[in-house]
Amino acid sequence: MVMKLCECEIGRSYLVEDVLVDEVITRRLEALGVNEGTPVLILNKKGSGSVIVKVRGTRLAMGRKLSEGICVEEVAQL
């Protein structure tokens, strides 16, 4: 099931399916390693919609507008 990054649960892993934000921001996210097929781990969430994720060993904080533009799918837990 595809959902927005801001809808994810803390402690779960997801795969990025699509990035639907401005082209400039998309290129910046790609430079940080966030693109289609990238696994992300949700470390923390705020009620405002902002999230902290772990991507390729790096922590990234994203605001609500950005997290709503990233579509992910949950990775099956072992």
CSV table of C-alpha atoms in Angstrom, one decimal:
chain,number,residue,atom,x,y,z
A,1,MET,CA,0.0,0.0,0.0
A,2,VAL,CA,1.5,3.3,-1.1
A,3,MET,CA,1.3,6.2,1.5
A,4,LYS,CA,2.8,9.5,2.2
A,5,LEU,CA,6.0,9.7,4.3
A,6,CYS,CA,4.2,11.8,6.9
A,7,GLU,CA,1.6,8.9,7.4
A,8,CYS,CA,4.3,6.3,8.4
A,9,GLU,CA,4.8,4.7,11.8
A,10,ILE,CA,7.9,5.3,13.9
A,11,GLY,CA,10.3,2.4,13.9
A,12,ARG,CA,9.2,0.9,10.6
A,13,SER,CA,11.1,0.7,7.3
A,14,TYR,CA,9.7,1.9,3.9
A,15,LEU,CA,10.8,2.1,0.3
A,16,VAL,CA,10.5,5.4,-1.6
A,17,GLU,CA,8.1,4.9,-4.5
A,18,ASP,CA,7.9,8.4,-5.9
A,19,VAL,CA,9.0,11.9,-5.0
A,20,LEU,CA,6.4,14.5,-5.9
A,21,VAL,CA,8.0,17.9,-5.0
A,22,ASP,CA,9.5,20.8,-6.9
A,23,GLU,CA,12.3,19.8,-9.3
A,24,VAL,CA,14.9,21.8,-7.4
A,25,ILE,CA,14.0,20.0,-4.1
A,26,THR,CA,13.9,16.6,-6.0
A,27,ARG,CA,17.5,17.1,-7.2
A,28,ARG,CA,18.6,18.0,-3.6
A,29,LEU,CA,16.9,14.9,-2.2
A,30,GLU,CA,18.6,12.8,-4.9
A,31,ALA,CA,22.0,14.3,-3.9
A,32,LEU,CA,21.2,13.2,-0.3
A,33,GLY,CA,20.3,9.7,-1.5
A,34,VAL,CA,16.5,10.0,-1.4
A,35,ASN,CA,15.1,8.7,-4.7
A,36,GLU,CA,12.9,5.8,-5.9
A,37,GLY,CA,13.8,2.5,-4.4
A,38,THR,CA,15.7,4.0,-1.4
A,39,PRO,CA,14.9,2.4,2.0
A,40,VAL,CA,14.1,4.8,4.8
A,41,LEU,CA,13.6,4.2,8.5
A,42,ILE,CA,11.2,6.4,10.4
A,43,LEU,CA,13.0,7.6,13.6
A,44,ASN,CA,10.6,10.2,14.9
A,45,LYS,CA,7.4,12.2,14.0
A,46,LYS,CA,5.8,15.4,15.1
A,47,GLY,CA,2.1,16.2,15.2
A,48,SER,CA,2.8,19.0,12.6
A,49,GLY,CA,3.7,16.4,10.0
A,50,SER,CA,7.4,16.8,10.2
A,51,VAL,CA,9.5,13.5,10.3
A,52,ILE,CA,13.0,12.4,11.1
A,53,VAL,CA,14.2,9.6,8.9
A,54,LYS,CA,17.4,7.5,8.5
A,55,VAL,CA,18.5,7.2,4.9
A,56,ARG,CA,21.8,5.5,3.9
A,57,GLY,CA,23.2,5.9,7.4
A,58,THR,CA,22.3,9.6,7.7
A,59,ARG,CA,19.5,11.3,9.7
A,60,LEU,CA,17.3,13.8,7.8
A,61,ALA,CA,14.6,16.0,9.1
A,62,MET,CA,11.8,16.9,6.8
A,63,GLY,CA,8.9,19.4,7.2
A,64,ARG,CA,5.3,18.6,6.5
A,65,LYS,CA,5.2,19.9,3.0
A,66,LEU,CA,8.2,17.8,2.0
A,67,SER,CA,7.1,14.7,3.8
A,68,GLU,CA,3.7,14.9,2.1
A,69,GLY,CA,5.4,14.9,-1.3
A,70,ILE,CA,7.3,11.6,-0.8
A,71,CYS,CA,5.3,8.4,-1.5
A,72,VAL,CA,6.5,5.2,0.2
A,73,GLU,CA,5.5,1.6,0.6
A,74,GLU,CA,6.2,-0.4,3.7
A,75,VAL,CA,8.9,-3.1,3.6
A,76,ALA,CA,7.8,-6.5,4.9
A,77,GLN,CA,9.0,-7.0,8.5
A,78,LEU,CA,11.0,-10.2,9.1
